[in-house]
């Protein structure tokens, strides 16, 4: 397993390679960012960004979306996977915001996780991106990179990965480290064809060394 120093060194290399890493979801306020994050489950940020402008224009507030039915939402998001479920989540989420949170997106993780479609990762993303509350969201890219680099054991759960990274990385760098690892997973350590032969982390990555032989 990599120790804390090695983990931070690896993440610094990722940050140097992708200095502009950041969120690629587009939204004009926390409510719309929450919706976009829910929609991004098993969909790319690019495809979400293509669907959201008309959706956001039609439903600018939680109150307006709460008055809709899932069937009203589906035409806006039918190009995305799981769109039936996602339409239910969006409407349910808006209704809960109106009924329980005065129409505001809560900042607290436990409260966020009471919203339909919001698990720990979505809650962490919203806390960090909308409210600047330190959190380390773990998505499919962060998980893959952490496992391949031996930051965590191969079968580590997302929560175990999150806890290991939070313990190793200084709190003020959590969000930037999260973005660096996502970009690394998206463009360097890709799911199917990781660029191991040209990887600056090859010397510390057994998975990569085995991959290039
Ligand atoms: Fe990923 Fe390969 Fe680099 Fe290891 S060497 S971090 S597996 S791209």
PDB file of C-alpha atoms and ligand atoms in Angstrom:
ATOM      1  CA  UNK A   1       0.000   0.000   0.000  1.00  0.00           C
ATOM      2  CA  UNK A   2       1.175   3.561  -0.637  1.00  0.00           C
ATOM      3  CA  UNK A   3       1.896   5.579   2.495  1.00  0.00           C
ATOM      4  CA  UNK A   4       0.545   9.094   3.047  1.00  0.00           C
ATOM      5  CA  UNK A   5       3.592  10.784   1.530  1.00  0.00           C
ATOM      6  CA  UNK A   6       3.444   8.603  -1.584  1.00  0.00           C
ATOM      7  CA  UNK A   7      -0.285   9.237  -1.966  1.00  0.00           C
ATOM      8  CA  UNK A   8       0.250  13.007  -1.863  1.00  0.00           C
ATOM      9  CA  UNK A   9       3.169  12.725  -4.279  1.00  0.00           C
ATOM     10  CA  UNK A  10       1.004  10.773  -6.730  1.00  0.00           C
ATOM     11  CA  UNK A  11      -1.833  13.284  -6.462  1.00  0.00           C
ATOM     12  CA  UNK A  12       0.609  16.157  -6.994  1.00  0.00           C
ATOM     13  CA  UNK A  13       1.752  14.503 -10.226  1.00  0.00           C
ATOM     14  CA  UNK A  14      -1.898  14.246 -11.307  1.00  0.00           C
ATOM     15  CA  UNK A  15      -2.454  17.898 -10.422  1.00  0.00           C
ATOM     16  CA  UNK A  16       0.595  18.945 -12.434  1.00  0.00           C
ATOM     17  CA  UNK A  17      -0.635  16.943 -15.421  1.00  0.00           C
ATOM     18  CA  UNK A  18      -4.145  18.409 -15.227  1.00  0.00           C
ATOM     19  CA  UNK A  19      -3.786  21.833 -13.600  1.00  0.00           C
ATOM     20  CA  UNK A  20      -7.244  22.935 -14.715  1.00  0.00           C
ATOM     21  CA  UNK A  21      -9.077  19.926 -13.305  1.00  0.00           C
ATOM     22  CA  UNK A  22     -12.421  20.973 -11.846  1.00  0.00           C
ATOM     23  CA  UNK A  23     -16.104  20.264 -12.034  1.00  0.00           C
ATOM     24  CA  UNK A  24     -17.412  20.001 -15.582  1.00  0.00           C
ATOM     25  CA  UNK A  25     -21.101  20.015 -14.651  1.00  0.00           C
ATOM     26  CA  UNK A  26     -22.783  23.289 -15.561  1.00  0.00           C
ATOM     27  CA  UNK A  27     -25.399  24.879 -13.285  1.00  0.00           C
ATOM     28  CA  UNK A  28     -26.358  28.374 -12.215  1.00  0.00           C
ATOM     29  CA  UNK A  29     -27.265  27.724  -8.571  1.00  0.00           C
ATOM     30  CA  UNK A  30     -27.084  24.990  -5.882  1.00  0.00           C
ATOM     31  CA  UNK A  31     -30.541  23.635  -6.744  1.00  0.00           C
ATOM     32  CA  UNK A  32     -29.659  23.109 -10.387  1.00  0.00           C
ATOM     33  CA  UNK A  33     -26.215  21.787  -9.472  1.00  0.00           C
ATOM     34  CA  UNK A  34     -27.891  19.212  -7.225  1.00  0.00           C
ATOM     35  CA  UNK A  35     -30.144  18.143 -10.103  1.00  0.00           C
ATOM     36  CA  UNK A  36     -27.186  17.919 -12.497  1.00  0.00           C
ATOM     37  CA  UNK A  37     -25.251  15.802 -10.021  1.00  0.00           C
ATOM     38  CA  UNK A  38     -28.177  13.391  -9.620  1.00  0.00           C
ATOM     39  CA  UNK A  39     -28.453  13.181 -13.417  1.00  0.00           C
ATOM     40  CA  UNK A  40     -24.732  12.412 -13.755  1.00  0.00           C
ATOM     41  CA  UNK A  41     -25.097   8.924 -12.249  1.00  0.00           C
ATOM     42  CA  UNK A  42     -23.931   6.522 -14.973  1.00  0.00           C
ATOM     43  CA  UNK A  43     -23.918   9.376 -17.504  1.00  0.00           C
ATOM     44  CA  UNK A  44     -21.087  11.631 -18.614  1.00  0.00           C
ATOM     45  CA  UNK A  45     -21.006  15.259 -17.496  1.00  0.00           C
ATOM     46  CA  UNK A  46     -20.964  16.223 -21.180  1.00  0.00           C
ATOM     47  CA  UNK A  47     -24.244  14.415 -21.883  1.00  0.00           C
ATOM     48  CA  UNK A  48     -25.806  15.907 -18.736  1.00  0.00           C
ATOM     49  CA  UNK A  49     -24.762  19.414 -19.796  1.00  0.00           C
ATOM     50  CA  UNK A  50     -26.480  18.889 -23.145  1.00  0.00           C
ATOM     51  CA  UNK A  51     -29.789  18.050 -21.479  1.00  0.00           C
ATOM     52  CA  UNK A  52     -29.978  20.516 -18.614  1.00  0.00           C
ATOM     53  CA  UNK A  53     -30.371  24.029 -20.167  1.00  0.00           C
ATOM     54  CA  UNK A  54     -34.020  23.540 -21.250  1.00  0.00           C
ATOM     55  CA  UNK A  55     -34.801  21.609 -18.073  1.00  0.00           C
ATOM     56  CA  UNK A  56     -33.385  24.375 -15.884  1.00  0.00           C
ATOM     57  CA  UNK A  57     -35.148  27.072 -17.902  1.00  0.00           C
ATOM     58  CA  UNK A  58     -38.525  25.337 -17.496  1.00  0.00           C
ATOM     59  CA  UNK A  59     -37.997  24.507 -13.812  1.00  0.00           C
ATOM     60  CA  UNK A  60     -36.010  27.368 -12.297  1.00  0.00           C
ATOM     61  CA  UNK A  61     -36.987  26.669  -8.666  1.00  0.00           C
ATOM     62  CA  UNK A  62     -37.726  23.694  -6.393  1.00  0.00           C
ATOM     63  CA  UNK A  63     -41.336  24.904  -6.215  1.00  0.00           C
ATOM     64  CA  UNK A  64     -41.776  24.763  -9.992  1.00  0.00           C
ATOM     65  CA  UNK A  65     -40.272  21.278 -10.243  1.00  0.00           C
ATOM     66  CA  UNK A  66     -42.239  20.042  -7.221  1.00  0.00           C
ATOM     67  CA  UNK A  67     -45.463  20.852  -9.089  1.00  0.00           C
ATOM     68  CA  UNK A  68     -44.441  18.671 -12.042  1.00  0.00           C
ATOM     69  CA  UNK A  69     -44.897  14.925 -12.545  1.00  0.00           C
ATOM     70  CA  UNK A  70     -42.023  12.591 -13.492  1.00  0.00           C
ATOM     71  CA  UNK A  71     -43.630  12.116 -16.907  1.00  0.00           C
ATOM     72  CA  UNK A  72     -43.245  15.848 -17.520  1.00  0.00           C
ATOM     73  CA  UNK A  73     -39.496  15.592 -16.885  1.00  0.00           C
ATOM     74  CA  UNK A  74     -38.721  12.505 -18.938  1.00  0.00           C
ATOM     75  CA  UNK A  75     -38.725  14.224 -22.369  1.00  0.00           C
ATOM     76  CA  UNK A  76     -35.938  16.532 -21.174  1.00  0.00           C
ATOM     77  CA  UNK A  77     -33.638  13.748 -19.985  1.00  0.00           C
ATOM     78  CA  UNK A  78     -34.521  10.743 -22.128  1.00  0.00           C
ATOM     79  CA  UNK A  79     -31.097  10.758 -23.792  1.00  0.00           C
ATOM     80  CA  UNK A  80     -29.597   9.825 -20.407  1.00  0.00           C
ATOM     81  CA  UNK A  81     -29.459   6.337 -18.949  1.00  0.00           C
ATOM     82  CA  UNK A  82     -31.968   5.426 -16.228  1.00  0.00           C
ATOM     83  CA  UNK A  83     -34.094   8.412 -17.185  1.00  0.00           C
ATOM     84  CA  UNK A  84     -37.324   6.976 -15.709  1.00  0.00           C
ATOM     85  CA  UNK A  85     -35.707   6.684 -12.289  1.00  0.00           C
ATOM     86  CA  UNK A  86     -33.912   9.999 -12.631  1.00  0.00           C
ATOM     87  CA  UNK A  87     -37.176  11.803 -13.468  1.00  0.00           C
ATOM     88  CA  UNK A  88     -38.719  10.368 -10.298  1.00  0.00           C
ATOM     89  CA  UNK A  89     -35.674  11.388  -8.279  1.00  0.00           C
ATOM     90  CA  UNK A  90     -35.709  14.964  -9.549  1.00  0.00           C
ATOM     91  CA  UNK A  91     -39.377  15.526  -8.785  1.00  0.00           C
ATOM     92  CA  UNK A  92     -39.117  13.731  -5.435  1.00  0.00           C
ATOM     93  CA  UNK A  93     -36.054  15.750  -4.559  1.00  0.00           C
ATOM     94  CA  UNK A  94     -37.781  19.059  -5.366  1.00  0.00           C
ATOM     95  CA  UNK A  95     -40.841  18.068  -3.338  1.00  0.00           C
ATOM     96  CA  UNK A  96     -38.684  17.178  -0.333  1.00  0.00           C
ATOM     97  CA  UNK A  97     -36.759  20.449  -0.610  1.00  0.00           C
ATOM     98  CA  UNK A  98     -40.052  22.332  -0.538  1.00  0.00           C
ATOM     99  CA  UNK A  99     -41.682  20.282   2.235  1.00  0.00           C
ATOM    100  CA  UNK A 100     -38.692  19.849   4.569  1.00  0.00           C
ATOM    101  CA  UNK A 101     -36.093  22.509   3.747  1.00  0.00           C
ATOM    102  CA  UNK A 102     -38.050  25.674   2.857  1.00  0.00           C
ATOM    103  CA  UNK A 103     -37.015  25.265  -0.770  1.00  0.00           C
ATOM    104  CA  UNK A 104     -33.280  25.465   0.012  1.00  0.00           C
ATOM    105  CA  UNK A 105     -30.583  22.876  -0.673  1.00  0.00           C
ATOM    106  CA  UNK A 106     -29.288  21.745   2.737  1.00  0.00           C
ATOM    107  CA  UNK A 107     -25.561  21.875   3.488  1.00  0.00           C
ATOM    108  CA  UNK A 108     -25.493  18.962   5.884  1.00  0.00           C
ATOM    109  CA  UNK A 109     -24.587  15.517   4.535  1.00  0.00           C
ATOM    110  CA  UNK A 110     -27.239  13.670   6.525  1.00  0.00           C
ATOM    111  CA  UNK A 111     -29.919  16.095   5.392  1.00  0.00           C
ATOM    112  CA  UNK A 112     -28.759  15.930   1.785  1.00  0.00           C
ATOM    113  CA  UNK A 113     -28.920  12.143   1.931  1.00  0.00           C
ATOM    114  CA  UNK A 114     -32.627  12.300   2.867  1.00  0.00           C
ATOM    115  CA  UNK A 115     -33.308  13.589  -0.662  1.00  0.00           C
ATOM    116  CA  UNK A 116     -34.362  11.068  -3.334  1.00  0.00           C
ATOM    117  CA  UNK A 117     -31.456  10.179  -5.632  1.00  0.00           C
ATOM    118  CA  UNK A 118     -28.835  11.534  -3.240  1.00  0.00           C
ATOM    119  CA  UNK A 119     -26.286   9.091  -1.844  1.00  0.00           C
ATOM    120  CA  UNK A 120     -23.039   9.855  -0.085  1.00  0.00           C
ATOM    121  CA  UNK A 121     -21.128  10.716  -3.269  1.00  0.00           C
ATOM    122  CA  UNK A 122     -23.738  13.186  -4.549  1.00  0.00           C
ATOM    123  CA  UNK A 123     -23.999  14.734  -1.074  1.00  0.00           C
ATOM    124  CA  UNK A 124     -20.223  15.139  -0.902  1.00  0.00           C
ATOM    125  CA  UNK A 125     -20.099  16.726  -4.367  1.00  0.00           C
ATOM    126  CA  UNK A 126     -22.832  19.247  -3.485  1.00  0.00           C
ATOM    127  CA  UNK A 127     -21.275  20.102  -0.112  1.00  0.00           C
ATOM    128  CA  UNK A 128     -17.863  20.707  -1.634  1.00  0.00           C
ATOM    129  CA  UNK A 129     -18.826  22.396  -4.903  1.00  0.00           C
ATOM    130  CA  UNK A 130     -21.776  24.519  -3.739  1.00  0.00           C
ATOM    131  CA  UNK A 131     -20.873  25.321  -0.160  1.00  0.00           C
ATOM    132  CA  UNK A 132     -17.098  24.950  -0.004  1.00  0.00           C
ATOM    133  CA  UNK A 133     -17.406  22.388   2.784  1.00  0.00           C
ATOM    134  CA  UNK A 134     -14.411  20.008   2.668  1.00  0.00           C
ATOM    135  CA  UNK A 135     -15.425  16.578   1.362  1.00  0.00           C
ATOM    136  CA  UNK A 136     -13.815  13.874  -0.780  1.00  0.00           C
ATOM    137  CA  UNK A 137     -16.386  12.492  -3.226  1.00  0.00           C
ATOM    138  CA  UNK A 138     -15.472   9.052  -4.546  1.00  0.00           C
ATOM    139  CA  UNK A 139     -16.778   8.210  -7.994  1.00  0.00           C
ATOM    140  CA  UNK A 140     -15.861   5.461 -10.440  1.00  0.00           C
ATOM    141  CA  UNK A 141     -12.656   7.240 -11.563  1.00  0.00           C
ATOM    142  CA  UNK A 142     -11.404   7.945  -8.052  1.00  0.00           C
ATOM    143  CA  UNK A 143     -12.144   4.336  -7.081  1.00  0.00           C
ATOM    144  CA  UNK A 144     -10.311   2.868 -10.062  1.00  0.00           C
ATOM    145  CA  UNK A 145      -7.257   5.089  -9.663  1.00  0.00           C
ATOM    146  CA  UNK A 146      -7.045   4.453  -5.900  1.00  0.00           C
ATOM    147  CA  UNK A 147      -7.239   0.693  -6.375  1.00  0.00           C
ATOM    148  CA  UNK A 148      -4.761   0.515  -9.260  1.00  0.00           C
ATOM    149  CA  UNK A 149      -2.231   2.689  -7.479  1.00  0.00           C
ATOM    150  CA  UNK A 150      -2.504   0.523  -4.377  1.00  0.00           C
ATOM    151  CA  UNK A 151      -3.767   3.430  -2.297  1.00  0.00           C
ATOM    152  CA  UNK A 152      -6.361   0.948  -1.025  1.00  0.00           C
ATOM    153  CA  UNK A 153      -6.817  -2.829  -1.341  1.00  0.00           C
ATOM    154  CA  UNK A 154      -8.433  -4.064  -4.578  1.00  0.00           C
ATOM    155  CA  UNK A 155     -11.800  -4.727  -2.945  1.00  0.00           C
ATOM    156  CA  UNK A 156     -12.010  -1.521  -0.908  1.00  0.00           C
ATOM    157  CA  UNK A 157     -15.475   0.031  -0.814  1.00  0.00           C
ATOM    158  CA  UNK A 158     -16.095   3.659  -1.836  1.00  0.00           C
ATOM    159  CA  UNK A 159     -16.442   4.606   1.833  1.00  0.00           C
ATOM    160  CA  UNK A 160     -13.123   2.929   2.689  1.00  0.00           C
ATOM    161  CA  UNK A 161     -11.489   4.756  -0.223  1.00  0.00           C
ATOM    162  CA  UNK A 162     -12.957   8.066   0.915  1.00  0.00           C
ATOM    163  CA  UNK A 163     -11.694   7.548   4.469  1.00  0.00           C
ATOM    164  CA  UNK A 164      -8.199   6.531   3.333  1.00  0.00           C
ATOM    165  CA  UNK A 165      -7.880   9.573   1.075  1.00  0.00           C
ATOM    166  CA  UNK A 166      -9.214  11.950   3.730  1.00  0.00           C
ATOM    167  CA  UNK A 167      -6.689  10.566   6.207  1.00  0.00           C
ATOM    168  CA  UNK A 168      -3.780  10.983   3.774  1.00  0.00           C
ATOM    169  CA  UNK A 169      -4.559  14.279   2.039  1.00  0.00           C
ATOM    170  CA  UNK A 170      -4.646  17.609   3.933  1.00  0.00           C
ATOM    171  CA  UNK A 171      -8.253  18.745   4.383  1.00  0.00           C
ATOM    172  CA  UNK A 172      -7.774  21.953   2.388  1.00  0.00           C
ATOM    173  CA  UNK A 173      -6.724  19.882  -0.651  1.00  0.00           C
ATOM    174  CA  UNK A 174      -9.552  17.324  -0.619  1.00  0.00           C
ATOM    175  CA  UNK A 175     -11.641  18.856  -3.396  1.00  0.00           C
ATOM    176  CA  UNK A 176      -8.657  19.613  -5.633  1.00  0.00           C
ATOM    177  CA  UNK A 177      -7.352  16.063  -5.086  1.00  0.00           C
ATOM    178  CA  UNK A 178     -10.788  14.691  -5.983  1.00  0.00           C
ATOM    179  CA  UNK A 179     -10.758  16.657  -9.254  1.00  0.00           C
ATOM    180  CA  UNK A 180      -7.174  15.617 -10.043  1.00  0.00           C
ATOM    181  CA  UNK A 181      -8.027  11.943  -9.566  1.00  0.00           C
ATOM    182  CA  UNK A 182     -11.147  12.250 -11.731  1.00  0.00           C
ATOM    183  CA  UNK A 183      -9.205  13.816 -14.601  1.00  0.00           C
ATOM    184  CA  UNK A 184      -6.469  11.218 -14.151  1.00  0.00           C
ATOM    185  CA  UNK A 185      -9.066   8.457 -14.402  1.00  0.00           C
ATOM    186  CA  UNK A 186     -10.776  10.095 -17.349  1.00  0.00           C
ATOM    187  CA  UNK A 187      -7.733  10.813 -19.526  1.00  0.00           C
ATOM    188  CA  UNK A 188      -4.698   8.858 -18.231  1.00  0.00           C
ATOM    189  CA  UNK A 189      -5.692   5.871 -16.126  1.00  0.00           C
ATOM    190  CA  UNK A 190      -8.733   5.060 -18.225  1.00  0.00           C
ATOM    191  CA  UNK A 191     -10.917   2.059 -17.583  1.00  0.00           C
ATOM    192  CA  UNK A 192     -10.085   0.056 -20.709  1.00  0.00           C
ATOM    193  CA  UNK A 193      -6.777   1.328 -22.043  1.00  0.00           C
ATOM    194  CA  UNK A 194      -4.751   3.028 -19.326  1.00  0.00           C
ATOM    195  CA  UNK A 195      -1.721   4.846 -20.723  1.00  0.00           C
ATOM    196  CA  UNK A 196       0.709   2.931 -18.508  1.00  0.00           C
ATOM    197  CA  UNK A 197       3.731   2.940 -20.825  1.00  0.00           C
ATOM    198  CA  UNK A 198       3.823   6.746 -20.775  1.00  0.00           C
ATOM    199  CA  UNK A 199       2.622   7.217 -17.210  1.00  0.00           C
ATOM    200  CA  UNK A 200       4.732   9.366 -14.848  1.00  0.00           C
ATOM    201  CA  UNK A 201       3.488   7.214 -11.964  1.00  0.00           C
ATOM    202  CA  UNK A 202       4.645   3.933 -13.507  1.00  0.00           C
ATOM    203  CA  UNK A 203       7.538   3.475 -11.069  1.00  0.00           C
ATOM    204  CA  UNK A 204       5.156   3.492  -8.101  1.00  0.00           C
ATOM    205  CA  UNK A 205       2.365   1.514  -9.781  1.00  0.00           C
ATOM    206  CA  UNK A 206       2.581  -2.291  -9.771  1.00  0.00           C
ATOM    207  CA  UNK A 207      -0.652  -2.562 -11.772  1.00  0.00           C
ATOM    208  CA  UNK A 208       0.884  -0.423 -14.512  1.00  0.00           C
ATOM    209  CA  UNK A 209       4.183  -2.309 -14.480  1.00  0.00           C
ATOM    210  CA  UNK A 210       2.317  -5.598 -14.897  1.00  0.00           C
ATOM    211  CA  UNK A 211       0.241  -3.994 -17.670  1.00  0.00           C
ATOM    212  CA  UNK A 212       3.183  -2.897 -19.835  1.00  0.00           C
ATOM    213  CA  UNK A 213       5.072  -6.218 -19.770  1.00  0.00           C
TER     214      UNK A 213
HETATM  215 FE1  LIG B   1      -2.918   4.074 -14.082  1.00  0.00          FE
HETATM  216 FE2  LIG B   1      -1.159   2.729 -15.545  1.00  0.00          FE
HETATM  217 FE3  LIG B   1      -0.459   5.085 -14.506  1.00  0.00          FE
HETATM  218 FE4  LIG B   1      -0.787   2.980 -12.922  1.00  0.00          FE
HETATM  219  S1  LIG B   1       0.773   3.237 -14.515  1.00  0.00           S
HETATM  220  S2  LIG B   1      -1.575   5.045 -12.567  1.00  0.00           S
HETATM  221  S3  LIG B   1      -2.484   1.889 -13.938  1.00  0.00           S
HETATM  222  S4  LIG B   1      -2.051   4.718 -16.058  1.00  0.00           S
END
